[in-house]
Amino acid sequence: MHTPSLQGKSQASLIWALFFSGALSVTGCATTEPATSGAGFSAVSASPVDPYEGFNRSMYGFNMGLDKYLLKPVADSYKFITPNFMQSGVTNFFNNLKGINVVLNDILQGKFEQSASDLGRFTTNSTIGLFGLFDVASELGLQQNVEDFGQTLAVWGVGQGAYLVLPILGPTTVRDGGGVILDKAANPGTYVPGTGVLEGISDRANAEGALNFIDEAALDPYVFTRESFLQYRNNLINDGKADADSFDLDVDAEVDVGEISEVKSKEGNGVDKSKTPKVKDSGGHVENNLELDAPKADGTVQAFDSMSKSFDDAERQFEAVSLKMDDISKKKSRWRRR
């Protein structure tokens, strides 16, 4: 999938993979306690894509604690002692290493024209850009693309599988989990001791603004993380073309179909509509009497379908929010130093 620039790619990855960064090492980490008890837990546990939610929430909580007490302090120290231009160089270097994977997956997906462009980009940054420390290719108009083995498996018809949250690695799926293994095997940095640690620190430092956004805005960070990650991956697999299926409204999970049929039957027999059954919301609470009919349900689904068409616009808006939050954080740091 094409991304307009290195900065854009970095921000978009963080945001839509739960604003998580290119590597998934910190995507399961945030600082807001998710709603894990009572009706709130049962409301989201019915998601067919997340059959192991109990385990996943436990791992999510573990990752939150790990981020709070280890990853964030290390990343903050890294940002404090490392000049901005060096941080950019580190980010550029690791993104350039991924260029080998991108070219390989371009070929495996049959994107031969794109593979030639990506090979030119990798060669340019590896030579003129001093082993990728400088993103010269973007200045020359060689756009950056994001391809990985998880996307390749999807193109080959491999199903997504269940959503999983792994310790340290964060959110993934069965398919993407297998893809990550292949990505690591094809990345030269895997075989150089210490590079994985440095890359993880760099990714966590770049994710600061995005994680703060989740902490402040999400009612349930776990659900927000899951849905954002799945939509982000779907966006990559479809090369930025929104897939309406990812926004389908699971009406059956919200309302008992049998109750809807009963309502229609009674209405057809002239029964007072005020006596229609009460409908339970997703949390199991009884709401006021509601008239439920197929046109309204279809309209809701169509509304969600139309939302998918503006996916790229939403992505750009989140990028802008993340950039602004990073800028505010930098200004606060400078003010504190004074």
Short mmCIF file of C-alpha atoms in Angstrom, two decimals:
data_model
loop_
_atom_site.label_atom_id
_atom_site.label_comp_id
_atom_site.label_asym_id
_atom_site.label_seq_id
_atom_site.Cartn_x
_atom_site.Cartn_y
_atom_site.Cartn_z
CA MET A 1 0.00 0.00 0.00
CA HIS A 2 1.25 3.47 -0.89
CA THR A 3 1.95 6.06 1.78
CA PRO A 4 2.83 9.65 0.90
CA SER A 5 5.99 10.02 2.95
CA LEU A 6 8.08 8.52 5.73
CA GLN A 7 6.45 10.76 8.31
CA GLY A 8 3.01 9.97 6.92
CA LYS A 9 3.73 6.26 6.94
CA SER A 10 5.00 6.35 10.49
CA GLN A 11 2.01 8.31 11.77
CA ALA A 12 -0.56 6.28 9.84
CA SER A 13 0.91 3.03 11.09
CA LEU A 14 0.77 4.22 14.67
CA ILE A 15 -2.78 5.41 14.36
CA TRP A 16 -4.50 2.60 12.50
CA ALA A 17 -2.65 -0.21 14.16
CA LEU A 18 -3.78 1.35 17.26
CA PHE A 19 -1.49 4.01 16.51
CA PHE A 20 0.88 1.43 17.19
CA SER A 21 3.97 1.85 15.01
CA GLY A 22 5.39 -0.22 12.23
CA ALA A 23 6.45 -2.97 14.60
CA LEU A 24 3.68 -4.24 16.83
CA SER A 25 5.79 -4.20 19.94
CA VAL A 26 3.83 -1.52 21.76
CA THR A 27 0.41 -1.60 20.17
CA GLY A 28 -1.21 -3.31 23.12
CA CYS A 29 0.05 -0.68 25.52
CA ALA A 30 -1.88 2.28 26.89
CA THR A 31 -2.54 3.83 30.26
CA THR A 32 -6.31 3.81 30.61
CA GLU A 33 -7.94 0.91 32.41
CA PRO A 34 -10.32 -0.90 30.05
CA ALA A 35 -13.85 -1.82 31.05
CA THR A 36 -13.44 -5.47 31.85
CA SER A 37 -16.21 -6.23 34.26
CA GLY A 38 -19.94 -6.47 34.30
CA ALA A 39 -22.08 -5.77 31.30
CA GLY A 40 -19.32 -3.92 29.49
CA PHE A 41 -17.25 -7.08 29.25
CA SER A 42 -20.11 -9.25 28.04
CA ALA A 43 -21.09 -6.62 25.50
CA VAL A 44 -17.89 -6.98 23.52
CA SER A 45 -17.14 -10.62 24.23
CA ALA A 46 -19.67 -11.67 21.59
CA SER A 47 -17.46 -10.37 18.77
CA PRO A 48 -16.91 -13.31 16.39
CA VAL A 49 -13.45 -12.06 15.46
CA ASP A 50 -12.33 -12.09 19.12
CA PRO A 51 -13.23 -15.53 20.53
CA TYR A 52 -10.39 -15.44 23.06
CA GLU A 53 -11.24 -12.08 24.57
CA GLY A 54 -10.64 -13.18 28.16
CA PHE A 55 -7.06 -14.17 27.36
CA ASN A 56 -6.58 -11.14 25.11
CA ARG A 57 -7.70 -8.69 27.79
CA SER A 58 -5.32 -10.29 30.27
CA MET A 59 -2.43 -9.89 27.82
CA TYR A 60 -3.56 -6.34 27.08
CA GLY A 61 -3.40 -5.52 30.79
CA PHE A 62 0.05 -7.09 31.02
CA ASN A 63 1.26 -4.98 28.08
CA MET A 64 -0.21 -1.86 29.68
CA GLY A 65 1.78 -2.48 32.84
CA LEU A 66 4.93 -3.27 30.89
CA ASP A 67 4.58 -0.04 28.95
CA LYS A 68 3.93 2.04 32.05
CA TYR A 69 6.84 0.77 34.11
CA LEU A 70 9.42 -0.13 31.46
CA LEU A 71 8.81 0.83 27.83
CA LYS A 72 7.62 4.40 28.38
CA PRO A 73 10.43 5.36 30.81
CA VAL A 74 13.03 3.93 28.44
CA ALA A 75 11.48 5.69 25.44
CA ASP A 76 11.28 8.99 27.35
CA SER A 77 14.96 8.70 28.27
CA TYR A 78 15.82 7.96 24.65
CA LYS A 79 13.95 11.06 23.47
CA PHE A 80 15.56 13.20 26.18
CA ILE A 81 19.19 12.30 25.43
CA THR A 82 18.94 11.79 21.65
CA PRO A 83 18.81 14.84 19.33
CA ASN A 84 15.84 14.97 16.98
CA PHE A 85 17.95 14.53 13.85
CA MET A 86 19.43 11.34 15.28
CA GLN A 87 15.98 10.03 16.17
CA SER A 88 14.89 10.68 12.59
CA GLY A 89 17.98 8.88 11.32
CA VAL A 90 17.25 5.81 13.44
CA THR A 91 13.64 5.73 12.24
CA ASN A 92 14.75 6.12 8.61
CA PHE A 93 17.34 3.36 8.99
CA PHE A 94 14.91 0.75 10.26
CA ASN A 95 12.26 1.72 7.73
CA ASN A 96 14.82 1.31 4.98
CA LEU A 97 15.69 -2.19 6.20
CA LYS A 98 12.04 -3.11 5.77
CA GLY A 99 12.40 -2.16 2.10
CA ILE A 100 13.77 -5.63 1.37
CA ASN A 101 10.56 -7.18 2.68
CA VAL A 102 8.48 -4.69 0.72
CA VAL A 103 10.15 -5.59 -2.59
CA LEU A 104 9.85 -9.32 -1.89
CA ASN A 105 6.16 -9.05 -1.03
CA ASP A 106 5.52 -6.82 -4.04
CA ILE A 107 6.73 -9.68 -6.23
CA LEU A 108 4.80 -12.34 -4.31
CA GLN A 109 1.61 -10.28 -4.71
CA GLY A 110 2.21 -9.73 -8.43
CA LYS A 111 2.86 -5.99 -8.07
CA PHE A 112 5.83 -5.97 -10.42
CA GLU A 113 5.71 -2.29 -11.38
CA GLN A 114 5.55 -1.31 -7.72
CA SER A 115 8.40 -3.70 -6.91
CA ALA A 116 10.66 -1.87 -9.38
CA SER A 117 9.84 1.45 -7.72
CA ASP A 118 10.40 0.05 -4.23
CA LEU A 119 13.70 -1.52 -5.27
CA GLY A 120 14.81 1.85 -6.62
CA ARG A 121 13.80 3.48 -3.36
CA PHE A 122 15.71 0.94 -1.27
CA THR A 123 18.82 1.24 -3.45
CA THR A 124 18.74 5.04 -3.39
CA ASN A 125 18.39 5.31 0.39
CA SER A 126 20.96 2.58 1.00
CA THR A 127 23.59 4.40 -1.09
CA ILE A 128 22.97 8.13 -1.39
CA GLY A 129 21.04 8.09 1.89
CA LEU A 130 23.95 6.51 3.77
CA PHE A 131 22.46 3.11 4.61
CA GLY A 132 19.02 4.61 5.00
CA LEU A 133 19.84 7.27 7.59
CA PHE A 134 18.45 9.88 5.19
CA ASP A 135 15.24 9.47 3.21
CA VAL A 136 16.59 10.79 -0.08
CA ALA A 137 14.20 8.67 -2.15
CA SER A 138 11.11 10.56 -0.97
CA GLU A 139 12.71 13.84 -2.06
CA LEU A 140 13.26 12.29 -5.51
CA GLY A 141 9.61 11.26 -5.77
CA LEU A 142 10.04 7.55 -4.99
CA GLN A 143 7.05 7.02 -2.73
CA GLN A 144 7.11 4.60 0.18
CA ASN A 145 4.84 1.56 0.18
CA VAL A 146 3.96 -0.79 3.03
CA GLU A 147 3.80 -4.49 2.17
CA ASP A 148 4.38 -7.48 4.43
CA PHE A 149 3.87 -11.23 4.49
CA GLY A 150 0.57 -10.85 6.34
CA GLN A 151 -0.80 -8.93 3.36
CA THR A 152 0.68 -11.47 0.96
CA LEU A 153 -1.05 -14.33 2.78
CA ALA A 154 -4.32 -12.39 2.54
CA VAL A 155 -3.83 -11.92 -1.22
CA TRP A 156 -3.22 -15.66 -1.52
CA GLY A 157 -6.57 -16.31 0.13
CA VAL A 158 -5.52 -17.19 3.67
CA GLY A 159 -8.26 -16.28 6.15
CA GLN A 160 -7.68 -13.70 8.86
CA GLY A 161 -8.29 -16.04 11.77
CA ALA A 162 -8.95 -15.01 15.35
CA TYR A 163 -7.78 -11.73 16.83
CA LEU A 164 -5.00 -12.19 19.38
CA VAL A 165 -3.10 -10.01 21.84
CA LEU A 166 0.35 -11.39 22.54
CA PRO A 167 2.64 -10.40 25.41
CA ILE A 168 4.99 -7.60 24.33
CA LEU A 169 4.10 -8.05 20.63
CA GLY A 170 0.59 -6.65 21.09
CA PRO A 171 -2.38 -7.12 18.73
CA THR A 172 -2.28 -9.44 15.75
CA THR A 173 -4.33 -12.16 14.08
CA VAL A 174 -3.56 -15.80 13.37
CA ARG A 175 -2.68 -14.90 9.77
CA ASP A 176 -0.61 -11.84 10.63
CA GLY A 177 1.16 -13.74 13.39
CA GLY A 178 2.50 -16.18 10.80
CA GLY A 179 3.38 -13.26 8.55
CA VAL A 180 5.43 -11.57 11.27
CA ILE A 181 7.62 -14.67 11.58
CA LEU A 182 8.37 -14.55 7.86
CA ASP A 183 8.95 -10.78 7.98
CA LYS A 184 11.51 -11.16 10.75
CA ALA A 185 13.26 -13.97 8.91
CA ALA A 186 13.62 -11.82 5.78
CA ASN A 187 14.82 -8.73 7.65
CA PRO A 188 18.65 -8.47 7.86
CA GLY A 189 18.37 -6.58 11.15
CA THR A 190 17.04 -9.71 12.82
CA TYR A 191 20.49 -11.25 12.67
CA VAL A 192 22.35 -8.28 14.18
CA PRO A 193 22.29 -8.36 18.02
CA GLY A 194 20.73 -5.32 19.65
CA THR A 195 18.99 -3.90 16.59
CA GLY A 196 15.60 -5.26 17.65
CA VAL A 197 15.84 -3.51 21.01
CA LEU A 198 16.82 -0.20 19.42
CA GLU A 199 14.02 -0.48 16.87
CA GLY A 200 11.49 -1.18 19.63
CA ILE A 201 12.64 1.86 21.62
CA SER A 202 12.43 4.04 18.51
CA ASP A 203 8.93 2.75 17.69
CA ARG A 204 7.73 3.41 21.24
CA ALA A 205 9.16 6.93 21.18
CA ASN A 206 7.37 7.66 17.90
CA ALA A 207 4.10 6.30 19.31
CA GLU A 208 3.96 8.70 22.28
CA GLY A 209 1.41 11.14 20.88
CA ALA A 210 -0.83 8.41 19.49
CA LEU A 211 -0.92 6.46 22.75
CA ASN A 212 -1.73 9.63 24.66
CA PHE A 213 -4.64 10.19 22.29
CA ILE A 214 -6.00 6.71 23.02
CA ASP A 215 -5.54 7.23 26.74
CA GLU A 216 -7.59 10.43 26.68
CA ALA A 217 -10.22 9.65 24.05
CA ALA A 218 -11.11 5.94 24.20
CA LEU A 219 -13.88 4.78 26.54
CA ASP A 220 -12.55 1.22 26.33
CA PRO A 221 -8.96 1.23 25.01
CA TYR A 222 -9.05 -2.53 24.44
CA VAL A 223 -11.98 -2.35 22.02
CA PHE A 224 -10.58 0.80 20.42
CA THR A 225 -7.26 -0.97 19.89
CA ARG A 226 -8.87 -4.06 18.43
CA GLU A 227 -11.15 -2.27 15.99
CA SER A 228 -8.48 0.23 14.92
CA PHE A 229 -5.94 -2.52 14.33
CA LEU A 230 -8.31 -4.68 12.29
CA GLN A 231 -9.47 -1.73 10.19
CA TYR A 232 -5.89 -0.61 9.63
CA ARG A 233 -4.81 -4.06 8.48
CA ASN A 234 -7.85 -4.31 6.24
CA ASN A 235 -6.94 -0.94 4.74
CA LEU A 236 -3.41 -2.16 3.96
CA ILE A 237 -4.61 -5.43 2.45
CA ASN A 238 -7.02 -3.58 0.16
CA ASP A 239 -4.36 -1.00 -0.82
CA GLY A 240 -6.30 1.85 0.72
CA LYS A 241 -9.60 0.87 -0.87
CA ALA A 242 -12.16 0.69 1.90
CA ASP A 243 -13.81 -2.67 2.45
CA ALA A 244 -17.45 -2.18 3.40
CA ASP A 245 -17.50 -5.57 5.12
CA SER A 246 -15.23 -4.22 7.85
CA PHE A 247 -17.99 -1.78 8.83
CA ASP A 248 -20.94 -4.19 8.71
CA LEU A 249 -23.29 -3.79 11.64
CA ASP A 250 -23.89 -7.05 13.46
CA VAL A 251 -27.61 -6.57 14.01
CA ASP A 252 -28.17 -10.10 15.26
CA ALA A 253 -25.64 -9.55 18.05
CA GLU A 254 -27.48 -6.46 19.26
CA VAL A 255 -31.13 -7.54 18.96
CA ASP A 256 -32.73 -10.94 19.21
CA VAL A 257 -34.03 -11.81 15.72
CA GLY A 258 -36.87 -13.79 17.24
CA GLU A 259 -38.12 -10.69 19.03
CA ILE A 260 -38.08 -8.69 15.79
CA SER A 261 -40.17 -11.37 14.06
CA GLU A 262 -42.62 -11.32 16.95
CA VAL A 263 -42.97 -7.55 16.69
CA LYS A 264 -43.71 -7.71 12.95
CA SER A 265 -46.23 -10.51 13.49
CA LYS A 266 -48.13 -8.55 16.13
CA GLU A 267 -48.10 -5.38 14.03
CA GLY A 268 -49.56 -7.33 11.12
CA ASN A 269 -52.41 -8.56 13.32
CA GLY A 270 -53.31 -5.07 14.46
CA VAL A 271 -51.79 -5.35 17.92
CA ASP A 272 -51.02 -2.09 19.71
CA LYS A 273 -47.41 -1.14 18.94
CA SER A 274 -46.97 0.17 22.47
CA LYS A 275 -47.04 -3.45 23.65
CA THR A 276 -44.17 -4.61 21.52
CA PRO A 277 -41.39 -6.42 23.37
CA LYS A 278 -38.70 -4.39 24.99
CA VAL A 279 -35.30 -4.76 23.37
CA LYS A 280 -32.14 -5.42 25.29
CA ASP A 281 -29.07 -3.44 24.42
CA SER A 282 -25.64 -5.05 23.94
CA GLY A 283 -24.97 -4.80 27.66
CA GLY A 284 -28.08 -6.72 28.63
CA HIS A 285 -30.00 -3.67 29.94
CA VAL A 286 -33.65 -3.17 29.02
CA GLU A 287 -34.27 -0.07 26.93
CA ASN A 288 -37.52 1.75 26.13
CA ASN A 289 -39.94 0.21 23.63
CA LEU A 290 -38.53 0.48 20.12
CA GLU A 291 -40.07 -0.10 16.71
CA LEU A 292 -37.67 -2.34 14.82
CA ASP A 293 -38.13 -2.83 11.11
CA ALA A 294 -35.97 -4.05 8.28
CA PRO A 295 -35.72 -0.68 6.45
CA LYS A 296 -34.25 0.99 9.54
CA ALA A 297 -31.77 -1.82 10.03
CA ASP A 298 -30.81 -1.65 6.35
CA GLY A 299 -30.41 2.10 6.64
CA THR A 300 -28.05 1.67 9.56
CA VAL A 301 -25.95 -0.82 7.62
CA GLN A 302 -25.86 1.53 4.63
CA ALA A 303 -24.71 4.33 6.89
CA PHE A 304 -21.81 2.22 8.08
CA ASP A 305 -21.02 1.29 4.48
CA SER A 306 -20.84 4.96 3.52
CA MET A 307 -18.46 5.56 6.41
CA SER A 308 -15.99 3.16 4.86
CA LYS A 309 -15.77 5.31 1.73
CA SER A 310 -14.22 8.13 3.75
CA PHE A 311 -11.64 5.88 5.42
CA ASP A 312 -8.67 7.66 3.88
CA ASP A 313 -10.00 11.07 4.96
CA ALA A 314 -10.35 9.80 8.52
CA GLU A 315 -6.81 8.44 8.38
CA ARG A 316 -5.46 11.85 7.36
CA GLN A 317 -7.40 13.52 10.16
CA PHE A 318 -5.93 11.15 12.74
CA GLU A 319 -2.48 11.81 11.31
CA ALA A 320 -3.02 15.53 11.83
CA VAL A 321 -4.19 14.95 15.41
CA SER A 322 -1.16 12.83 16.18
CA LEU A 323 1.22 15.40 14.69
CA LYS A 324 -0.40 18.17 16.72
CA MET A 325 -0.13 16.15 19.93
CA ASP A 326 3.54 15.47 19.24
CA ASP A 327 4.09 19.19 18.68
CA ILE A 328 2.32 20.06 21.94
CA SER A 329 4.41 17.49 23.79
CA LYS A 330 7.63 18.99 22.41
CA LYS A 331 6.54 22.49 23.40
CA LYS A 332 5.77 21.32 26.94
CA SER A 333 9.19 19.69 27.18
CA ARG A 334 10.92 22.89 26.08
CA TRP A 335 8.87 24.92 28.56
CA ARG A 336 9.78 22.57 31.43
CA ARG A 337 13.47 22.81 30.60
CA ARG A 338 13.26 26.59 30.94
#
